[in-house]
Each structure stands twice: as structure tokens, then as C-alpha cells.
PDB file of C-alpha atoms in Angstrom:
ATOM      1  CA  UNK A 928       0.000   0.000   0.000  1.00 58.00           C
ATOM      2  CA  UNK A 929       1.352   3.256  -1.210  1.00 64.00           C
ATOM      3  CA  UNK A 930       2.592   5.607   1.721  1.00 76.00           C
ATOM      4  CA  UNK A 931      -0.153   8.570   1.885  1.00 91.00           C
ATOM      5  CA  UNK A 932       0.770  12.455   0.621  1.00 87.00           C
ATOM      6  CA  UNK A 933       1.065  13.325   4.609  1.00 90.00           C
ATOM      7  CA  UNK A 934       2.905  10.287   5.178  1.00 93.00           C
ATOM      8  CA  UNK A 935       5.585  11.045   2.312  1.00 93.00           C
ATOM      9  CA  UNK A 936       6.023  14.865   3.743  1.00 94.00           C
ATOM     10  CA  UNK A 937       6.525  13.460   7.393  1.00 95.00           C
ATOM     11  CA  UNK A 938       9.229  11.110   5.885  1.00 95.00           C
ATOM     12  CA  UNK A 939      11.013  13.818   3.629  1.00 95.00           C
ATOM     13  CA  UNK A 940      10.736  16.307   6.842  1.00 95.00           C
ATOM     14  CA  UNK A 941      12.780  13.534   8.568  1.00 96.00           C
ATOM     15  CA  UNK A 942      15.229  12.677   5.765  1.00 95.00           C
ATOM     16  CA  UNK A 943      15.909  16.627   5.338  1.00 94.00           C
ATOM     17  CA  UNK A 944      17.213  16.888   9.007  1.00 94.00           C
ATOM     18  CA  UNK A 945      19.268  13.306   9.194  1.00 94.00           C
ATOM     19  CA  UNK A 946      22.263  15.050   7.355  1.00 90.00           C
ATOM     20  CA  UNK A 947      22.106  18.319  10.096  1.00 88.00           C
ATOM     21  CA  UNK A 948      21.835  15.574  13.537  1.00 90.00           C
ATOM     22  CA  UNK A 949      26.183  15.158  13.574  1.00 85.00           C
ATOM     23  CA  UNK A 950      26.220  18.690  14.580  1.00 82.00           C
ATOM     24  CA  UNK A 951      22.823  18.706  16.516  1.00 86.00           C
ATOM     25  CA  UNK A 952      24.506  15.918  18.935  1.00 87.00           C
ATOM     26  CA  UNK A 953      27.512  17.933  20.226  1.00 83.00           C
ATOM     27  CA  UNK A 954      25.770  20.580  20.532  1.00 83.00           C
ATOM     28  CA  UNK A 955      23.246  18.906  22.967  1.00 87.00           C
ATOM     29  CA  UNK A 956      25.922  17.255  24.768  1.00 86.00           C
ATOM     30  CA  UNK A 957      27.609  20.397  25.458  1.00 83.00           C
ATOM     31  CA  UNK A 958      23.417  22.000  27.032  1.00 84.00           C
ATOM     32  CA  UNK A 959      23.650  18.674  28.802  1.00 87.00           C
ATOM     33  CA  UNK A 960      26.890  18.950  30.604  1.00 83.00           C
ATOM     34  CA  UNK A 961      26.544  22.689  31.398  1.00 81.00           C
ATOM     35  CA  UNK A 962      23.820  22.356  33.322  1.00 82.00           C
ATOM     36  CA  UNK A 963      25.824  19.864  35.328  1.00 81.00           C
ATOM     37  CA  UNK A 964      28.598  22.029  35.638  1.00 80.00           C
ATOM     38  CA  UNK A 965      26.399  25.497  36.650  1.00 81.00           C
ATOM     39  CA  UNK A 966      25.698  23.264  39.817  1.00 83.00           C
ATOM     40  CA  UNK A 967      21.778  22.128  38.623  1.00 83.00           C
ATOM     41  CA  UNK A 968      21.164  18.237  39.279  1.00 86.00           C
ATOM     42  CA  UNK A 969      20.914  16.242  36.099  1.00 87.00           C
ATOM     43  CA  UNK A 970      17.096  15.821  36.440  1.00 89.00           C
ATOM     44  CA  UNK A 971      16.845  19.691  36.596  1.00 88.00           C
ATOM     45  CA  UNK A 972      19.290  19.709  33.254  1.00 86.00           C
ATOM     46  CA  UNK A 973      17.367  17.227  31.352  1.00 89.00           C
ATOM     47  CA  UNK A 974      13.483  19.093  32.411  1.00 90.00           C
ATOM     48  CA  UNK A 975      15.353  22.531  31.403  1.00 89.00           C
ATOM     49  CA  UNK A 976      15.711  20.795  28.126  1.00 90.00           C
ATOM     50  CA  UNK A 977      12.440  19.250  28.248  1.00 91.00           C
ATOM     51  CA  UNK A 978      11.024  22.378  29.118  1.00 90.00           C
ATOM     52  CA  UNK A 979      13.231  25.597  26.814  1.00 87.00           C
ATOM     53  CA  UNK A 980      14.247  23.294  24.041  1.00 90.00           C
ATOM     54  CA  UNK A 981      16.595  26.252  23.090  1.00 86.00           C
ATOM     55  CA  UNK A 982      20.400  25.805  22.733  1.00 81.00           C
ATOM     56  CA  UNK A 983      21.793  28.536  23.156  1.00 79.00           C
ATOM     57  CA  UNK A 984      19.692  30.349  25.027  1.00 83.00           C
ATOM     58  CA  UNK A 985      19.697  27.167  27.173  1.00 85.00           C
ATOM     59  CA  UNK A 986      23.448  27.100  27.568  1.00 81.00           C
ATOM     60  CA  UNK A 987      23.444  30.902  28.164  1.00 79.00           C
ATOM     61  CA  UNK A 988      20.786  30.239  31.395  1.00 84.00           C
ATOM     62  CA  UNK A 989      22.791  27.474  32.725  1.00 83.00           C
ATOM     63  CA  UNK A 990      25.887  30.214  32.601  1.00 79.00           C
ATOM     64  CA  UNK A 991      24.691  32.883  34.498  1.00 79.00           C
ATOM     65  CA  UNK A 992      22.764  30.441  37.013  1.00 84.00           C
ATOM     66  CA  UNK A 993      26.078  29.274  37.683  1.00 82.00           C
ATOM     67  CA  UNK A 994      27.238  32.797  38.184  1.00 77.00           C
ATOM     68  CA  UNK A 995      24.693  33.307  40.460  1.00 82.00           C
ATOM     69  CA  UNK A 996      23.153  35.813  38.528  1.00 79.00           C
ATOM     70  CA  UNK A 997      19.509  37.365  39.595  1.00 83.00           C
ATOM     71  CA  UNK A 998      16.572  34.999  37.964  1.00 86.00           C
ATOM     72  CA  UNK A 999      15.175  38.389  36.150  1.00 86.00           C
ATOM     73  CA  UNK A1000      18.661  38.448  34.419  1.00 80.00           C
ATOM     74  CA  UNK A1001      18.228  34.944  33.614  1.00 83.00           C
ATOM     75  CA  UNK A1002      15.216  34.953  31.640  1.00 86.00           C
ATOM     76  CA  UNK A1003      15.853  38.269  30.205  1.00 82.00           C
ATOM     77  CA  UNK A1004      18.728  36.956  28.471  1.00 77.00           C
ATOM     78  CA  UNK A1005      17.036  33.869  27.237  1.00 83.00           C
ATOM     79  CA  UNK A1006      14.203  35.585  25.576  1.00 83.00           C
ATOM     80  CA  UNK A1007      16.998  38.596  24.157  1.00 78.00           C
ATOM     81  CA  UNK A1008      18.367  35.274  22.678  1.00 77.00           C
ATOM     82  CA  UNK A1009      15.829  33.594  21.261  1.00 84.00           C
ATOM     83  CA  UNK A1010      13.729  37.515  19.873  1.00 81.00           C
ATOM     84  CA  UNK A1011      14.760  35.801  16.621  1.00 81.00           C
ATOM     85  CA  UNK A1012      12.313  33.439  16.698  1.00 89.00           C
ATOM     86  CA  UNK A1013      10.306  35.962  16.466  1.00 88.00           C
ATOM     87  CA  UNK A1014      11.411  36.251  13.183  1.00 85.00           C
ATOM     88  CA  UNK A1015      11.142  33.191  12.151  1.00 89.00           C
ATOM     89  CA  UNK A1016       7.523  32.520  13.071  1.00 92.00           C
ATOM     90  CA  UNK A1017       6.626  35.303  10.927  1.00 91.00           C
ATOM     91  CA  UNK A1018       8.068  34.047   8.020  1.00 91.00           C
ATOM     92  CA  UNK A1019       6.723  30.817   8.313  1.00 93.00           C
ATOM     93  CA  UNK A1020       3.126  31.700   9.374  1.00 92.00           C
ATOM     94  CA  UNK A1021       1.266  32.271   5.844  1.00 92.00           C
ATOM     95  CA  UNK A1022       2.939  28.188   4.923  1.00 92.00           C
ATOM     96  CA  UNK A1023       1.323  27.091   7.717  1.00 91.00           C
ATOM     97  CA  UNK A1024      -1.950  29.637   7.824  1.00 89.00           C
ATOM     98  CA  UNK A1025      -5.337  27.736   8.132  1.00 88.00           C
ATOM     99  CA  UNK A1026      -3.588  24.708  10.317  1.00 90.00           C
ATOM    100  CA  UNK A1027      -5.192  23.735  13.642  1.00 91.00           C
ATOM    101  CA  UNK A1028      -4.336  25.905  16.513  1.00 92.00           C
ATOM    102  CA  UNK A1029      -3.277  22.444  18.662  1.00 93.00           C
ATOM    103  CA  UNK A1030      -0.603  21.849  15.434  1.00 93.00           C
ATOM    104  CA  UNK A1031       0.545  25.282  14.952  1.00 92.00           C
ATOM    105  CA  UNK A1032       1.537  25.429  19.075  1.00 94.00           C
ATOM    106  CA  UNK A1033       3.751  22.079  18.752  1.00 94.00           C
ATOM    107  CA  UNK A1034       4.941  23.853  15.787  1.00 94.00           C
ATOM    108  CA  UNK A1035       6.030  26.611  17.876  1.00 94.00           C
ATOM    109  CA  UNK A1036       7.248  24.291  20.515  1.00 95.00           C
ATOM    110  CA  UNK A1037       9.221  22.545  17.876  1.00 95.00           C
ATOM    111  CA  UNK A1038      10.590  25.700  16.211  1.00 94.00           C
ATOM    112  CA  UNK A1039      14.709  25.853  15.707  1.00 92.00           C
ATOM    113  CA  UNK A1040      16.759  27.492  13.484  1.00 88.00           C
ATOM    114  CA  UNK A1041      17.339  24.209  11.953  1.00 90.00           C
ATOM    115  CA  UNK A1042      13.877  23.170  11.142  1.00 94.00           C
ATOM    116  CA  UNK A1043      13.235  26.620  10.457  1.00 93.00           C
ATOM    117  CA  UNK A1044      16.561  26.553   7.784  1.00 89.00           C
ATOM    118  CA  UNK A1045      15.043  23.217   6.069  1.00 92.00           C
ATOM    119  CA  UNK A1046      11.333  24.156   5.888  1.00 94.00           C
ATOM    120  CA  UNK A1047      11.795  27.601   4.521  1.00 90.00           C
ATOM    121  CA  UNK A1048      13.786  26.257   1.624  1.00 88.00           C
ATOM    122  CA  UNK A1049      11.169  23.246   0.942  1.00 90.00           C
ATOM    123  CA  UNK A1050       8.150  25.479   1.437  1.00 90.00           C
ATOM    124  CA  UNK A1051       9.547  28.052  -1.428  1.00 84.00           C
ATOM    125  CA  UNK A1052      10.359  25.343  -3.760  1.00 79.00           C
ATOM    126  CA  UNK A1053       7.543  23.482  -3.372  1.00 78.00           C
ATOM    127  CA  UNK A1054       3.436  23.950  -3.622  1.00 84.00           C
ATOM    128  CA  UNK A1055       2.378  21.263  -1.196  1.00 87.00           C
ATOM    129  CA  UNK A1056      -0.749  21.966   0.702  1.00 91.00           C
ATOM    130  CA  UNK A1057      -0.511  23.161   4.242  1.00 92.00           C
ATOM    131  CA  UNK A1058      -1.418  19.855   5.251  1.00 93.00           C
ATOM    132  CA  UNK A1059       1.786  18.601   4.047  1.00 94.00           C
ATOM    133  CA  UNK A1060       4.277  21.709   4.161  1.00 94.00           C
ATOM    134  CA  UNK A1061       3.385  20.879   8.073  1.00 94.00           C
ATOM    135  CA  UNK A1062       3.681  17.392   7.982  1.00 95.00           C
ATOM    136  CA  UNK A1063       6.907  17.651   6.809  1.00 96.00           C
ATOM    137  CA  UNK A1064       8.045  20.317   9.470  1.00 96.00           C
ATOM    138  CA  UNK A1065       6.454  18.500  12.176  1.00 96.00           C
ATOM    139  CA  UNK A1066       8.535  15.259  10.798  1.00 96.00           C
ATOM    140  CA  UNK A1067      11.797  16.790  11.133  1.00 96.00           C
ATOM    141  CA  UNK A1068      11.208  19.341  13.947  1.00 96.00           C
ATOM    142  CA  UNK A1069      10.185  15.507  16.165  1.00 97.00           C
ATOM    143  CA  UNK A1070      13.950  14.238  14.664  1.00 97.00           C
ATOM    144  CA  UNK A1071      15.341  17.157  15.460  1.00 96.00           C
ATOM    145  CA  UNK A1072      13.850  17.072  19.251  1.00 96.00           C
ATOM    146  CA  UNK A1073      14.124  13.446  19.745  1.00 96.00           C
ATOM    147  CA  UNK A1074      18.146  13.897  19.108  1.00 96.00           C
ATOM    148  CA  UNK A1075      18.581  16.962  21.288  1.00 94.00           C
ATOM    149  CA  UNK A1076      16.726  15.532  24.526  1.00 95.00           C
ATOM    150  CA  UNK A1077      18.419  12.250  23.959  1.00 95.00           C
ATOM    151  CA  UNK A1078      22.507  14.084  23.790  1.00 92.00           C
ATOM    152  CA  UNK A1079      21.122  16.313  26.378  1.00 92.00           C
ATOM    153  CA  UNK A1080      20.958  12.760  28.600  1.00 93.00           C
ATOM    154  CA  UNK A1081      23.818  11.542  27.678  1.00 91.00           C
ATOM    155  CA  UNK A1082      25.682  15.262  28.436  1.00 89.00           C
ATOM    156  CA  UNK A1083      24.173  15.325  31.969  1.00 88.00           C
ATOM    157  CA  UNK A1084      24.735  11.281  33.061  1.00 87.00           C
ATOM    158  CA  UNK A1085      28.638  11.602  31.775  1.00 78.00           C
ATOM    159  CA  UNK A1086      29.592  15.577  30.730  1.00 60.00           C
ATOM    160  CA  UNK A1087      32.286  15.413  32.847  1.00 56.00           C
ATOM    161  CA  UNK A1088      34.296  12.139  31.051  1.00 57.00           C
ATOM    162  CA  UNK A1089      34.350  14.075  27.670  1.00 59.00           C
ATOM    163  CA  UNK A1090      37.903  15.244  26.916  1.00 60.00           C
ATOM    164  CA  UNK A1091      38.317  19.057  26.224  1.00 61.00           C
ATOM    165  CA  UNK A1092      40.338  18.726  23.753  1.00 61.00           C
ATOM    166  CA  UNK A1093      37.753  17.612  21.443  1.00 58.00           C
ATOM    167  CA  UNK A1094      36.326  21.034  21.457  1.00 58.00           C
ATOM    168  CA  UNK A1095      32.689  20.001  20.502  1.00 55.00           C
ATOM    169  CA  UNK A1096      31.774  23.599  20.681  1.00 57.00           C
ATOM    170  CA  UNK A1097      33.077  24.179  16.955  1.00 61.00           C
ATOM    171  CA  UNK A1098      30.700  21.832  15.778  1.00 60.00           C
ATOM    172  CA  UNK A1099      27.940  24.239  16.528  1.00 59.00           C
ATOM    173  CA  UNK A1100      28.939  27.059  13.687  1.00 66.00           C
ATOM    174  CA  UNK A1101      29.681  24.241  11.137  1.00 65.00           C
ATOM    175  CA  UNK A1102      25.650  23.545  11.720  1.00 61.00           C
ATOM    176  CA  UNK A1103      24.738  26.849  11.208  1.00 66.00           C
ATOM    177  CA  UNK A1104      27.044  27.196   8.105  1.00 71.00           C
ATOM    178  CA  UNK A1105      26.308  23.981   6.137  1.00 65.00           C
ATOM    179  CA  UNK A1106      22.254  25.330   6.736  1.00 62.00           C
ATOM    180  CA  UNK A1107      22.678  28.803   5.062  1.00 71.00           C
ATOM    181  CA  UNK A1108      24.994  28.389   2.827  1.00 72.00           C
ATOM    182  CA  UNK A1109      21.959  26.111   0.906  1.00 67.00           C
ATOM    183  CA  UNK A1110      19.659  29.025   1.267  1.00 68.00           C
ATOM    184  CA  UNK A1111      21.904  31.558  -0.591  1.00 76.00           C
ATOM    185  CA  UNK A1112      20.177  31.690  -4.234  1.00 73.00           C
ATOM    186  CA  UNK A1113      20.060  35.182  -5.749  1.00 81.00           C
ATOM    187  CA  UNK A1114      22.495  38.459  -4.804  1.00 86.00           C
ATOM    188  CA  UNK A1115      20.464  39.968  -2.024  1.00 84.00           C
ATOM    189  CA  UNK A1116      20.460  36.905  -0.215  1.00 84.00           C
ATOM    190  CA  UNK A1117      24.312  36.789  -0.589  1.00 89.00           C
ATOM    191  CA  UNK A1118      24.489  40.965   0.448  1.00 91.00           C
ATOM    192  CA  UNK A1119      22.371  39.999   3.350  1.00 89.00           C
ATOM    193  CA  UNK A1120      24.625  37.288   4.631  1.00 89.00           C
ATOM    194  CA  UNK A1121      27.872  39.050   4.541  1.00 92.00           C
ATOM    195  CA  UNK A1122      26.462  41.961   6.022  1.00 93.00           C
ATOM    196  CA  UNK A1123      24.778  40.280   9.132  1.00 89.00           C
ATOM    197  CA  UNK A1124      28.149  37.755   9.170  1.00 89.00           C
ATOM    198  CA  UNK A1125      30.249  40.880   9.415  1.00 93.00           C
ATOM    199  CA  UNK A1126      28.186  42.652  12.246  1.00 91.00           C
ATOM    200  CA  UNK A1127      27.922  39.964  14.229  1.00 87.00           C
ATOM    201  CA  UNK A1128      31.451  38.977  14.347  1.00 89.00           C
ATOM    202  CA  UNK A1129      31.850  42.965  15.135  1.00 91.00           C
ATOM    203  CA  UNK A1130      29.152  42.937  17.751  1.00 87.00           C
ATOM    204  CA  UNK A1131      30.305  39.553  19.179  1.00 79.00           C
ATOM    205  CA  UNK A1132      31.557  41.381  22.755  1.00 80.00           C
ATOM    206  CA  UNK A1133      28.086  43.138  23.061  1.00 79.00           C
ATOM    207  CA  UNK A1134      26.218  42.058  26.128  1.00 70.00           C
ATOM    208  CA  UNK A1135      23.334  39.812  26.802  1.00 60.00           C
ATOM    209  CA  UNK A1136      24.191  38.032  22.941  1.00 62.00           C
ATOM    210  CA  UNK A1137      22.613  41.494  21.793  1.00 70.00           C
ATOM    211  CA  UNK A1138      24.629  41.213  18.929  1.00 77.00           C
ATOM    212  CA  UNK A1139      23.388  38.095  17.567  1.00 71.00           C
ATOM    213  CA  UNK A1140      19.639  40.725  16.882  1.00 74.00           C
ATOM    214  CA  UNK A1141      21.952  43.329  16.109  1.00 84.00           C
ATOM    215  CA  UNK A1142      23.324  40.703  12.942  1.00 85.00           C
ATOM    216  CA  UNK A1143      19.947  39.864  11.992  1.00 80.00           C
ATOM    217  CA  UNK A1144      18.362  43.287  11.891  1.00 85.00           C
ATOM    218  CA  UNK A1145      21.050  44.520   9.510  1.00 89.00           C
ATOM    219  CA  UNK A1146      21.100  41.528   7.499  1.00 87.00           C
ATOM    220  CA  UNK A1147      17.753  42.240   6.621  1.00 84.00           C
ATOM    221  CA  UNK A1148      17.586  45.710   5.947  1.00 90.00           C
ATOM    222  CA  UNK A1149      20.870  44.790   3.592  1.00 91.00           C
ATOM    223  CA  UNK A1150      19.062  42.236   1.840  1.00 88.00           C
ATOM    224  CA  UNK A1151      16.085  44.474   1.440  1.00 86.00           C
ATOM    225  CA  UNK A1152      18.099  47.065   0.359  1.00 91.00           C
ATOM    226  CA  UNK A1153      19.424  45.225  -2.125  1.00 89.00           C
ATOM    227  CA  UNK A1154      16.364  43.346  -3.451  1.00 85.00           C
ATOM    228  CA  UNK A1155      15.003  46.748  -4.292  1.00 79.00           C
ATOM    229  CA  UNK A1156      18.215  47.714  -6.198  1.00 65.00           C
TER     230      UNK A1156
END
């Protein structure tokens, strides 16, 4: 019996994200072991997890709890982090428009920049119905959590017997790279990148990962500039 339309966009959402997991992994091992290390048990590290399902913003948290820093500070910083979102669910909205409010909430609860990275590209090449476009999201955004909560585990039960010297941390930008690089098709997009690369490598020192919006917000204005041109 043939696999249904929904079926096939769950499976293609899932084989999309398979080739972005060996830099989703170290990545959740590191959110896993900082928690341990900021002084949080492991059950608290794995519910965080559970709970944010936000890297960075995550591994930012777990940093300033272990500073001892005010809880106001704490969550300020996560949400200053994660304002890009914001961003994201905007552009993704009118592909998903008309879904069930119960879908489009696990959608939000499922939202990364990866899944966001995968589905933006499928949904503009593509003119599946919305019933698909979020079956397919929904099939890799479940991948994508399924692998972070699982290296998040395995970061908090044995963080402390990775080496440092394999410096997992530089697997995270290779992620981020090998999904925009993909997503570069005409010259604004190109204009936009640079510019937002270059600002956020000269904001990087800026407080509270302010620089990280700072990136974004002239990337796009770049881009638009551009487009227009």
C-alpha cells in the first residue's frame, strides 16, 4: 500500500534533518553537561531541556545560574536570545496559515533554526498543501527534538568524562554554516549574509548576545536594500 501524501512529507521532513543531527549531537551534549557544571542536578538539566528546548539560550541560562546571577537576568537573556524566533515565526506563518491551533503550538514548541533553515527552503520550492508543508516540518522538527533531549541525557549522566580537547563547541557554527549556505540563491540573499556575518562577528563582545539581533536586523535591511536595487 502506497505511503499517503502526509505520510511522504513526514518522511522527507525527517530525511531533510538526518544530514544536520552530527552537529545537533555535540551541541546537545555540550546544554547537557553545562547544566551539570552550573551546579543544577541532572534531572533539573534534562526538564530545562524538556522544558526551553533552546540551545543557546539554554546554555546561556545554565551560565549565568552558575554565576549566580539574579533569575530576572536569567530569563531576560534567554528571551533577548531567542527575539529571533520571532522572526522566524513570521516568516513561516502564511505556509502554515489555516492549520489547527493544537498543530501550529507544537509547531512553535518545535521551532529551531534548523527546522526553520530546512522548511523555509522546501516550502519556497515546493506547492504542497498546508497539510503537508506541516507534515513535513512537524517530521523533522520531532527528529530534530528526539536527538537533542536524547545528547542532552547523555551530556548530563557523563559531561564530565568528555575530553576538552575535542572542542565540541566548533561543531555548533559548522551547523549553522552547512544550513545557510543552501539558502543563498540570488544576490540579495548573498548581500544579506555578509552583512549580518560581518556585524555579528563585530558585535560579538556586546552584552546579553545582543549582537546576535543586532546581525539579523542589519542583514535584513541589507538584503532588502538590495532586493530593491
Amino acid at each position: 500500500m502506497a505511503p499517503t501524501p502526509t505520510r511522504r512529507a513526514t518522511l522527507a521532513g525527517i530525511r531533510a534533518v538526518v544530514p544536520i543531527l552530527p552537529g545537533v549531537v555535540p551541541f546537545a551534549l555540550i546544554a547537557g553537561f553545562a547544566g551539570v557544571e552550573a551546579g543544577v542536578s541532572r534531572i533539573q538539566a534534562v526538564a530545562m531541556s524538556l522544558i526551553v528546548f533552546a540551545g543557546a539560550a539554554q546554555i546561556a541560562a545554565l551560565d549565568l545560574i552558575g554565576s549566580d546571577a539574579a533569575i530576572v537576568v536569567v530569563v531576560a537573556t534567554a528571551l533577548i536570545i531567542n527575539a529571533r524566533f520571532v522572526m522566524y515565526s513570521a516568516s513561516l506563518a502564511p505556509h502554515v496559515a489555516g492549520s489547527p491551533l493544537r498543530a501550529r503550538g507544537l509547531a512553535a514548541y518545535l521551532l529551531t533554526d534548523q527546522i526553520y533553515a530546512v522548511s523555509i527552503i522546501r516550502f519556497g520550492e515546493t506547492r504542497e498543501p498546508v497539510r503537508e508543508r506541516l507534515a513535513f516540518y512537524l517530521g523533522g522538527g520531532a527528529t530534530l527534538w528526539v536527538t537533542w533531549q536524547a545528547g542532552t541525557v547523555v551530556g548530563a549522566l557523563g559531561g564530565g568524562a568528555v575530553p576538552e580537547s575535542w572542542s565540541l563547541d566548533f561543531a555548533i557554527p559548522l551547523v549553522f554554516i552547512a544550513l545557510l549556505v543552501p539558502a543563498l540563491r540570488s544576490r540579495h540573499d548573498h548581500v544579506a549574509a555578509v552583512v549580518g556575518g560581518v556585524v555579528a562577528v563585530a558585535a560579538g563582545g556586546l552584552r546579553f548576545n545582543s549582537g546576535l539581533l543586532l546581525a539579523a536586523a542589519a542583514g535584513i535591511v541589507a538584503g532588502y536594500v538590495a532586493a530593491g536595487r
